[in-house]
Short mmCIF file of C-alpha atoms and ligand atoms in Angstrom, two decimals:
data_model
loop_
_atom_site.label_atom_id
_atom_site.label_comp_id
_atom_site.label_asym_id
_atom_site.label_seq_id
_atom_site.Cartn_x
_atom_site.Cartn_y
_atom_site.Cartn_z
CA MET A 1153 -157.22 166.33 25.85
CA VAL A 1154 -155.05 169.20 24.60
CA ILE A 1155 -153.59 171.42 27.33
CA LEU A 1156 -151.87 174.74 26.99
CA GLY A 1157 -149.36 175.55 29.77
CA ILE A 1158 -148.34 179.13 30.61
CA GLU A 1159 -145.48 179.96 32.99
CA THR A 1160 -144.39 183.49 33.95
CA SER A 1161 -143.52 183.22 37.65
CA CYS A 1162 -140.00 184.64 37.30
CA ASP A 1163 -137.76 185.37 34.34
CA GLU A 1164 -138.75 182.74 31.77
CA THR A 1165 -141.66 183.33 29.42
CA ALA A 1166 -142.72 179.77 28.74
CA ILE A 1167 -145.53 178.19 26.73
CA SER A 1168 -146.13 174.52 26.15
CA ILE A 1169 -148.85 172.49 24.48
CA ILE A 1170 -149.36 168.81 25.27
CA GLU A 1171 -151.90 166.19 24.32
CA THR A 1172 -152.93 163.43 26.69
CA GLU A 1173 -154.79 160.23 25.98
CA GLY A 1174 -156.23 157.75 28.45
CA ASN A 1175 -156.86 158.07 32.16
CA PHE A 1176 -154.55 159.71 34.65
CA PRO A 1177 -152.05 158.51 35.83
CA ASP A 1178 -151.87 155.90 33.05
CA PHE A 1179 -152.12 158.37 30.27
CA THR A 1180 -149.96 158.84 27.24
CA ILE A 1181 -148.50 162.28 26.82
CA LYS A 1182 -147.46 163.83 23.56
CA VAL A 1183 -145.45 167.06 23.60
CA LEU A 1184 -146.73 169.29 20.78
CA ALA A 1185 -144.76 172.42 21.70
CA ASN A 1186 -142.40 173.55 24.44
CA GLU A 1187 -141.09 177.12 24.17
CA VAL A 1188 -138.96 178.87 26.79
CA LEU A 1189 -137.81 182.44 26.27
CA SER A 1190 -135.30 183.35 28.95
CA GLN A 1191 -134.76 186.93 30.14
CA ILE A 1192 -131.45 186.01 31.77
CA GLN A 1193 -129.34 188.17 29.45
CA LEU A 1194 -131.47 191.20 30.26
CA HIS A 1195 -131.39 190.73 34.03
CA ARG A 1196 -127.72 189.79 34.11
CA GLN A 1197 -126.62 193.43 33.86
CA TYR A 1198 -128.45 194.15 37.14
CA GLY A 1199 -127.25 191.00 38.90
CA GLY A 1200 -130.80 189.73 39.56
CA VAL A 1201 -134.41 189.85 38.45
CA PHE A 1202 -136.32 193.15 38.56
CA PRO A 1203 -140.02 192.27 38.84
CA MET A 1204 -141.43 195.20 36.85
CA LEU A 1205 -138.86 194.81 34.09
CA ALA A 1206 -139.60 191.08 33.99
CA LYS A 1207 -143.34 191.80 33.80
CA ARG A 1208 -142.91 194.07 30.79
CA GLU A 1209 -140.82 191.46 29.00
CA HIS A 1210 -143.45 188.76 29.62
CA ALA A 1211 -146.16 191.10 28.34
CA LYS A 1212 -144.17 191.82 25.16
CA ASN A 1213 -143.25 188.21 24.54
CA LEU A 1214 -146.22 186.09 25.57
CA VAL A 1215 -148.17 186.51 22.33
CA PRO A 1216 -145.19 185.88 19.99
CA VAL A 1217 -144.03 182.89 22.06
CA PHE A 1218 -147.60 181.51 22.08
CA ILE A 1219 -147.86 181.93 18.31
CA GLN A 1220 -144.56 180.12 17.88
CA ALA A 1221 -145.86 177.29 20.07
CA LEU A 1222 -149.05 177.06 17.97
CA ARG A 1223 -146.95 176.86 14.81
CA ASN A 1224 -144.76 174.11 16.28
CA ALA A 1225 -147.87 172.20 17.28
CA ASN A 1226 -149.37 172.67 13.80
CA LEU A 1227 -152.32 174.43 15.40
CA TYR A 1228 -151.74 177.84 13.83
CA LYS A 1229 -154.56 178.97 11.53
CA GLU A 1230 -155.56 182.50 10.61
CA THR A 1231 -159.11 183.76 10.34
CA VAL A 1232 -160.87 187.15 10.12
CA ASN A 1233 -163.91 186.48 12.28
CA LEU A 1234 -163.30 188.52 15.39
CA THR A 1235 -163.40 192.27 15.83
CA ALA A 1236 -160.92 194.50 17.66
CA SER A 1237 -163.43 195.42 20.37
CA THR A 1238 -162.98 191.88 21.69
CA ILE A 1239 -159.52 192.91 22.90
CA ASP A 1240 -161.02 195.30 25.43
CA ALA A 1241 -163.29 192.59 26.67
CA SER A 1242 -160.35 190.22 27.05
CA ILE A 1243 -157.47 192.30 28.42
CA ASP A 1244 -157.49 195.26 30.80
CA GLN A 1245 -155.60 197.95 28.87
CA LYS A 1246 -154.66 199.94 31.96
CA ARG A 1247 -153.18 197.03 33.87
CA GLU A 1248 -151.56 195.29 30.92
CA PRO A 1249 -150.77 197.91 28.24
CA GLU A 1250 -148.08 195.86 26.46
CA LEU A 1251 -150.15 192.69 26.50
CA TRP A 1252 -153.18 194.61 25.24
CA GLU A 1253 -151.13 195.91 22.30
CA GLN A 1254 -150.08 192.42 21.33
CA PHE A 1255 -153.44 190.79 21.78
CA GLY A 1256 -154.79 191.89 18.38
CA ARG A 1257 -152.76 189.11 16.82
CA ILE A 1258 -154.72 186.55 18.82
CA LEU A 1259 -157.98 187.81 17.34
CA GLN A 1260 -156.74 186.98 13.85
CA LEU A 1261 -156.40 183.32 14.77
CA GLU A 1262 -158.85 180.54 14.43
CA LYS A 1263 -159.64 178.95 17.80
CA PRO A 1264 -157.09 176.16 18.26
CA PRO A 1265 -158.37 172.81 19.58
CA ILE A 1266 -157.17 173.47 23.14
CA ASP A 1267 -159.34 172.00 25.92
CA ARG A 1268 -157.77 173.60 28.98
CA ILE A 1269 -155.38 176.42 29.83
CA ALA A 1270 -153.06 175.69 32.76
CA VAL A 1271 -151.35 178.77 34.16
CA THR A 1272 -149.02 179.34 37.09
CA LYS A 1273 -150.92 181.04 39.93
CA GLY A 1274 -147.92 181.14 42.30
CA PRO A 1275 -145.56 181.14 44.06
CA GLY A 1276 -143.36 183.66 42.28
CA LEU A 1277 -143.16 187.37 41.51
CA GLU A 1278 -146.68 188.71 41.75
CA PRO A 1279 -146.49 191.25 38.89
CA THR A 1280 -145.15 188.64 36.47
CA LEU A 1281 -147.64 186.01 37.63
CA TRP A 1282 -150.46 188.46 36.90
CA THR A 1283 -149.33 188.92 33.31
CA GLY A 1284 -149.49 185.17 32.73
CA ILE A 1285 -152.88 184.94 34.41
CA ASN A 1286 -154.26 187.92 32.47
CA PHE A 1287 -153.04 186.34 29.25
CA ALA A 1288 -154.71 183.04 30.20
CA ARG A 1289 -157.92 184.89 30.99
CA GLY A 1290 -157.75 186.79 27.68
CA LEU A 1291 -157.44 183.54 25.75
CA SER A 1292 -160.12 181.96 27.91
CA SER A 1293 -162.67 184.68 27.26
CA THR A 1294 -161.83 184.94 23.55
CA TRP A 1295 -162.10 181.22 22.87
CA GLU A 1296 -164.17 179.99 25.83
CA ILE A 1297 -161.57 177.62 27.19
CA PRO A 1298 -161.53 176.82 30.95
CA VAL A 1299 -158.48 177.83 32.99
CA VAL A 1300 -156.76 175.62 35.59
CA PRO A 1301 -154.59 177.46 38.18
CA ILE A 1302 -151.34 175.64 38.90
CA ASN A 1303 -148.92 175.77 41.80
CA HIS A 1304 -145.44 176.30 40.34
CA MET A 1305 -143.90 173.92 42.92
CA GLU A 1306 -146.33 171.18 41.95
CA GLY A 1307 -145.11 171.85 38.41
CA HIS A 1308 -141.52 171.18 39.54
CA ILE A 1309 -142.71 167.90 41.11
CA PHE A 1310 -144.34 166.85 37.84
CA ALA A 1311 -141.23 167.90 35.91
CA SER A 1312 -139.36 165.11 37.69
CA LEU A 1313 -141.81 162.60 36.17
CA LEU A 1314 -141.23 163.76 32.61
CA GLY A 1315 -138.09 161.78 31.86
CA LYS A 1316 -135.82 162.02 28.83
CA GLU A 1317 -138.65 160.93 26.54
CA ALA A 1318 -140.49 164.22 26.96
CA GLN A 1319 -139.31 165.71 23.69
CA ILE A 1320 -141.30 167.46 20.96
CA SER A 1321 -143.54 165.06 19.00
CA ASN A 1322 -142.70 162.16 21.24
CA SER A 1323 -145.36 160.12 23.02
CA TYR A 1324 -144.53 158.77 26.42
CA LYS A 1325 -146.01 157.49 29.67
CA LEU A 1326 -145.84 159.24 33.01
CA LYS A 1327 -143.46 157.52 35.46
CA ALA A 1328 -145.30 155.22 37.86
CA ILE A 1329 -144.63 156.13 41.47
CA SER A 1330 -145.11 154.21 44.71
CA PHE A 1331 -146.35 156.19 47.68
CA PRO A 1332 -145.41 157.61 50.04
CA ALA A 1333 -142.94 159.57 47.97
CA ILE A 1334 -140.60 162.30 49.12
CA SER A 1335 -139.95 165.33 46.98
CA LEU A 1336 -136.95 167.59 47.33
CA LEU A 1337 -137.71 170.93 45.69
CA VAL A 1338 -134.75 173.21 45.23
CA SER A 1339 -135.10 176.43 43.26
CA GLY A 1340 -134.17 180.10 43.37
CA GLY A 1341 -137.04 180.90 45.72
CA HIS A 1342 -137.68 177.61 47.52
CA THR A 1343 -136.00 174.77 49.36
CA GLU A 1344 -138.59 172.28 50.54
CA LEU A 1345 -138.95 168.67 51.56
CA VAL A 1346 -142.44 167.43 50.83
CA LYS A 1347 -144.11 164.15 51.66
CA ILE A 1348 -146.50 163.01 48.93
CA ARG A 1349 -149.08 160.62 50.38
CA ASP A 1350 -150.85 160.13 47.08
CA TRP A 1351 -151.34 162.11 43.89
CA PHE A 1352 -151.97 165.79 44.79
CA GLN A 1353 -151.74 165.08 48.54
CA TYR A 1354 -148.84 166.95 49.99
CA GLU A 1355 -147.41 167.48 53.45
CA LEU A 1356 -144.66 170.02 53.97
CA LEU A 1357 -141.93 168.40 56.07
CA GLY A 1358 -139.54 171.31 56.15
CA SER A 1359 -138.28 174.33 54.26
CA THR A 1360 -135.56 176.95 54.41
CA ARG A 1361 -135.62 179.36 57.30
CA ASP A 1362 -133.90 182.08 55.29
CA ASP A 1363 -132.32 181.88 51.82
CA ALA A 1364 -133.27 179.21 49.32
CA ALA A 1365 -130.51 176.93 47.99
CA GLY A 1366 -130.58 178.55 44.54
CA GLU A 1367 -130.56 182.00 46.11
CA ALA A 1368 -127.44 181.01 48.08
CA PHE A 1369 -125.76 179.89 44.84
CA ASP A 1370 -126.70 183.22 43.25
CA LYS A 1371 -125.46 185.30 46.21
CA VAL A 1372 -122.18 183.41 46.58
CA ALA A 1373 -121.63 183.73 42.83
CA ARG A 1374 -121.99 187.47 43.20
CA ILE A 1375 -119.44 187.49 46.05
CA LEU A 1376 -117.06 185.62 43.73
CA GLY A 1377 -117.69 188.10 40.90
CA LEU A 1378 -119.60 185.58 38.75
CA PRO A 1379 -122.64 186.52 36.64
CA TYR A 1380 -126.32 185.83 37.41
CA PRO A 1381 -127.69 183.16 37.70
CA GLY A 1382 -124.88 181.85 39.87
CA GLY A 1383 -125.82 178.17 40.16
CA PRO A 1384 -124.51 177.00 36.79
CA GLU A 1385 -121.39 179.21 37.12
CA ILE A 1386 -120.44 177.87 40.55
CA SER A 1387 -121.18 174.33 39.48
CA ARG A 1388 -118.89 174.70 36.44
CA LEU A 1389 -116.02 176.20 38.48
CA ALA A 1390 -116.40 173.58 41.22
CA HIS A 1391 -116.38 170.74 38.71
CA ALA A 1392 -113.29 172.07 36.92
CA TRP A 1393 -111.47 172.58 40.21
CA ARG A 1394 -112.19 169.04 41.42
CA ALA A 1395 -111.20 167.61 38.04
CA SER A 1396 -107.88 169.47 38.21
CA GLY A 1397 -106.89 167.24 41.15
CA LYS A 1398 -105.67 170.21 43.19
CA THR A 1399 -105.73 169.71 46.95
CA GLY A 1400 -106.48 173.33 47.84
CA THR A 1401 -105.72 175.42 50.88
CA GLY A 1402 -107.94 173.62 53.38
CA ILE A 1403 -111.01 175.87 53.13
CA LYS A 1404 -113.97 174.44 55.09
CA PHE A 1405 -117.57 175.59 55.38
CA PRO A 1406 -120.24 174.55 57.88
CA ARG A 1407 -123.05 172.06 56.99
CA PRO A 1408 -126.01 174.23 57.99
CA MET A 1409 -128.76 172.56 60.07
CA LEU A 1410 -127.51 169.07 59.23
CA LYS A 1411 -127.78 167.97 62.84
CA SER A 1412 -130.98 169.85 63.65
CA ASP A 1413 -133.91 167.74 64.75
CA ASP A 1414 -136.23 168.76 61.91
CA TYR A 1415 -136.39 168.94 58.12
CA ASP A 1416 -135.55 172.62 57.84
CA PHE A 1417 -132.68 174.22 55.94
CA SER A 1418 -130.74 177.46 56.28
CA TYR A 1419 -128.26 178.98 53.86
CA SER A 1420 -127.78 182.57 54.92
CA GLY A 1421 -125.06 181.69 57.48
CA LEU A 1422 -123.16 179.67 54.89
CA LYS A 1423 -123.25 182.60 52.49
CA THR A 1424 -121.93 184.88 55.26
CA SER A 1425 -119.06 182.44 55.92
CA VAL A 1426 -118.08 182.73 52.25
CA LEU A 1427 -118.32 186.51 52.42
CA TYR A 1428 -116.06 186.74 55.51
CA LEU A 1429 -113.54 184.40 53.98
CA VAL A 1430 -113.39 186.36 50.71
CA LYS A 1431 -113.04 189.67 52.60
CA LYS A 1432 -110.01 188.30 54.46
CA LEU A 1433 -108.26 187.01 51.35
CA PRO A 1434 -105.46 189.20 49.99
CA GLU A 1435 -106.38 188.10 46.46
CA LEU A 1436 -109.18 186.06 44.89
CA THR A 1437 -107.10 183.93 42.52
CA PRO A 1438 -108.79 181.54 40.03
CA ASP A 1439 -107.58 178.58 42.11
CA ILE A 1440 -109.06 179.93 45.34
CA LYS A 1441 -112.29 180.76 43.52
CA GLY A 1442 -112.50 177.18 42.31
CA GLU A 1443 -111.80 175.84 45.78
CA ILE A 1444 -114.46 178.09 47.37
CA ALA A 1445 -116.98 177.11 44.67
CA ALA A 1446 -116.30 173.40 45.28
CA ARG A 1447 -116.40 173.60 49.07
CA PHE A 1448 -119.53 175.76 49.03
CA GLU A 1449 -121.30 173.40 46.61
CA GLU A 1450 -120.34 170.44 48.80
CA ALA A 1451 -121.72 172.15 51.92
CA VAL A 1452 -125.07 172.89 50.21
CA VAL A 1453 -125.33 169.41 48.71
CA ASP A 1454 -124.40 167.68 52.01
CA SER A 1455 -127.15 169.53 53.81
CA LEU A 1456 -129.75 168.84 51.08
CA VAL A 1457 -128.86 165.17 50.75
CA GLY A 1458 -128.52 164.69 54.53
CA LYS A 1459 -132.05 165.92 55.25
CA THR A 1460 -133.46 164.02 52.28
CA LYS A 1461 -131.87 160.78 53.54
CA THR A 1462 -133.42 161.24 56.98
CA ALA A 1463 -136.85 161.93 55.47
CA VAL A 1464 -136.71 158.89 53.17
CA ASP A 1465 -135.60 156.60 56.00
CA GLU A 1466 -137.95 157.90 58.68
CA LEU A 1467 -141.01 157.90 56.44
CA GLY A 1468 -140.21 154.70 54.58
CA ALA A 1469 -140.49 156.40 51.19
CA GLN A 1470 -140.27 154.26 48.06
CA THR A 1471 -139.76 157.07 45.62
CA LEU A 1472 -137.74 160.26 45.63
CA LEU A 1473 -138.68 163.08 43.26
CA VAL A 1474 -136.30 165.98 42.78
CA GLY A 1475 -137.11 169.19 40.95
CA GLY A 1476 -136.38 172.93 40.69
CA GLY A 1477 -133.49 174.85 39.13
CA VAL A 1478 -130.86 173.54 41.56
CA ALA A 1479 -131.78 169.97 40.53
CA ALA A 1480 -129.73 170.77 37.42
CA ASN A 1481 -126.65 170.64 39.65
CA ARG A 1482 -124.53 167.63 38.69
CA TYR A 1483 -122.87 167.22 42.05
CA LEU A 1484 -126.29 167.08 43.74
CA ARG A 1485 -127.59 164.64 41.12
CA ASN A 1486 -124.60 162.31 41.58
CA ASN A 1487 -124.95 162.29 45.35
CA LEU A 1488 -128.68 161.63 45.19
CA GLU A 1489 -128.09 158.78 42.74
CA ILE A 1490 -125.58 157.15 45.10
CA PHE A 1491 -128.03 157.49 47.98
CA ALA A 1492 -131.03 156.11 46.04
CA LYS A 1493 -128.98 153.11 44.93
CA SER A 1494 -127.91 152.41 48.51
CA ARG A 1495 -131.59 152.25 49.59
CA GLY A 1496 -132.99 150.60 46.47
CA ILE A 1497 -135.58 153.34 45.99
CA ASP A 1498 -136.76 154.90 42.73
CA LEU A 1499 -135.19 158.26 42.05
CA TYR A 1500 -136.64 160.64 39.48
CA ILE A 1501 -134.73 163.88 39.02
CA SER A 1502 -136.01 166.28 36.40
CA GLU A 1503 -133.89 166.33 33.27
CA ILE A 1504 -131.58 169.35 33.19
CA ASP A 1505 -133.80 171.09 30.59
CA HIS A 1506 -136.88 170.52 32.74
CA SER A 1507 -135.25 171.53 36.05
CA THR A 1508 -135.30 175.25 35.47
CA ASP A 1509 -138.62 176.95 34.82
CA ASN A 1510 -140.65 175.74 31.87
CA ALA A 1511 -144.30 175.45 30.86
CA LEU A 1512 -144.22 171.75 30.04
CA MET A 1513 -144.38 171.00 33.75
CA ILE A 1514 -147.30 173.42 34.16
CA ALA A 1515 -149.18 171.81 31.26
CA LEU A 1516 -148.53 168.35 32.71
CA SER A 1517 -149.72 169.31 36.17
CA GLY A 1518 -152.78 170.95 34.55
CA ALA A 1519 -153.51 167.90 32.42
CA SER A 1520 -153.24 165.65 35.46
CA ARG A 1521 -155.51 167.86 37.54
CA ALA A 1522 -158.03 168.24 34.74
CA ALA A 1523 -158.10 164.45 34.32
CA ARG A 1524 -158.34 163.69 38.05
CA PHE A 1525 -160.77 166.45 39.06
CA GLU A 1526 -162.85 166.58 35.91
CA ASP A 1527 -165.87 168.15 37.57
CA GLU A 1528 -164.01 171.09 39.06
CA ALA A 1529 -165.63 174.35 38.04
CA ASP A 1530 -163.76 176.79 35.85
CA SER A 1531 -161.96 179.13 38.20
CA SER A 1532 -160.59 181.78 35.88
CA GLN A 1533 -161.28 184.44 38.51
CA PHE A 1534 -158.42 183.42 40.84
CA ALA A 1535 -155.70 185.90 41.79
CA ALA A 1536 -151.92 185.61 41.53
CA ALA A 1537 -150.44 184.43 44.84
CA GLY A 1538 -146.75 185.24 45.27
CA ASN A 1539 -146.50 183.09 48.42
CA LEU A 1540 -148.78 180.26 47.36
CA LYS A 1541 -148.14 177.10 49.40
CA LEU A 1542 -148.40 173.52 48.25
CA VAL A 1543 -150.52 172.62 51.25
O1 KG4 B 87 -136.60 176.74 39.35
P1 KG4 B 87 -135.85 177.91 38.82
O2 KG4 B 87 -135.57 177.98 37.35
O3 KG4 B 87 -136.58 179.24 39.18
C1 KG4 B 87 -137.27 179.41 40.38
O4 KG4 B 87 -138.43 178.93 40.46
O5 KG4 B 87 -136.64 179.98 41.30
O6 KG4 B 87 -134.48 177.97 39.66
C2 KG4 B 87 -133.51 178.93 39.40
C3 KG4 B 87 -132.36 178.73 40.38
C4 KG4 B 87 -131.32 179.82 40.35
O7 KG4 B 87 -131.07 180.23 41.69
C5 KG4 B 87 -130.10 179.16 39.75
O8 KG4 B 87 -128.87 179.68 40.21
C6 KG4 B 87 -130.29 177.73 40.18
O9 KG4 B 87 -131.66 177.50 40.06
N1 KG4 B 87 -129.54 176.79 39.32
C7 KG4 B 87 -128.52 176.03 39.78
C8 KG4 B 87 -128.01 175.32 38.65
N2 KG4 B 87 -128.76 175.68 37.56
C9 KG4 B 87 -129.69 176.58 38.00
N3 KG4 B 87 -127.99 175.90 41.02
C10 KG4 B 87 -126.96 175.04 41.16
N4 KG4 B 87 -126.41 174.34 40.15
C11 KG4 B 87 -126.90 174.44 38.89
N5 KG4 B 87 -126.35 173.74 37.90
ZN1 ZN B 88 -139.13 177.31 39.50
#
């Protein structure tokens, strides 16, 4: 089965094409294309993502990125069969003017051998989600290909099962997992601990009560005068500061919610502690910045790892899956590795390239769903859902 994945939930325009063989979950996966066009440079000047600006960029870029993906997958073939009036039938010009303009190029293509289109339905920014969904619908009605709606967070879970082998033109097997598994999902919009009873069966154990972990990294970065997105910047500063062997000035931050009797998180108070500290400082020297970055990162990681440990132990989990942009954080990865070793459980953390948003994870989740729920009706009429939940 050949699956096209489309991801536009935030500021990455991503398209992937994969081919699966065999029965889920024992199937072989071949990555035919995996394109990610990041809008980070554009949003950086504003210090964050502007939904309507992001939407316009997705609309401008989806068709070219898709065509590039087809070329990479050797599925690009031109034809002259379709007429321009098909565009109006496929894309609503009023709602998606930029996408409509681009869509003519699709009509010059021969239908590629794609069996399913998997597209992110949510959670994320609703205007940008809609552009991805409208594009999926346009392709679906032009070429009569069924659409599978995908939960972005489920995508991050599947990203952790991709492994290093998931490279273009490589064939590989999905990681085998023993249930129950625990998944720690840490991104710019979400911080969640999920129990996975079996494939596609989720139970939300806890989530953040205010800011997400990635959001806290981004906000603290801004306080320290670092560019968006803040996670990689803080992580780099923290690492360099620790490596320098400096002992620092004794800065300490609280471990939010670590002792609370649930699986919830909270990062807004931690961010405020950083803000108060910085306001009191006579000068934000590079050394102090490094120390704050390190101590802040340690506070976030301690709280994430602490709650994850409790969940794994209390629920007797055999497998820990970690995904989302913050999973790219090396300090978090190291600490989770130490923990998993101490318990003898399997730990799958998404590769750094697959931690931040991509369409490979959406295609994989779509392929798995299509294989498991083969009889599900085509549901191309679903709406974007900015607050979509896993359960
Ligand atoms: O999953 P993602 O790409 O987008 C969302 O679905 O939100 O996550 C983006 C978030 C941003 O907040 C970014 O600062 C954070 O992931 N991030 C990191 C690192 N790399 C990205 N946070 C901490 N350390 C990193 N190395
Ligand atoms: Zn994400």
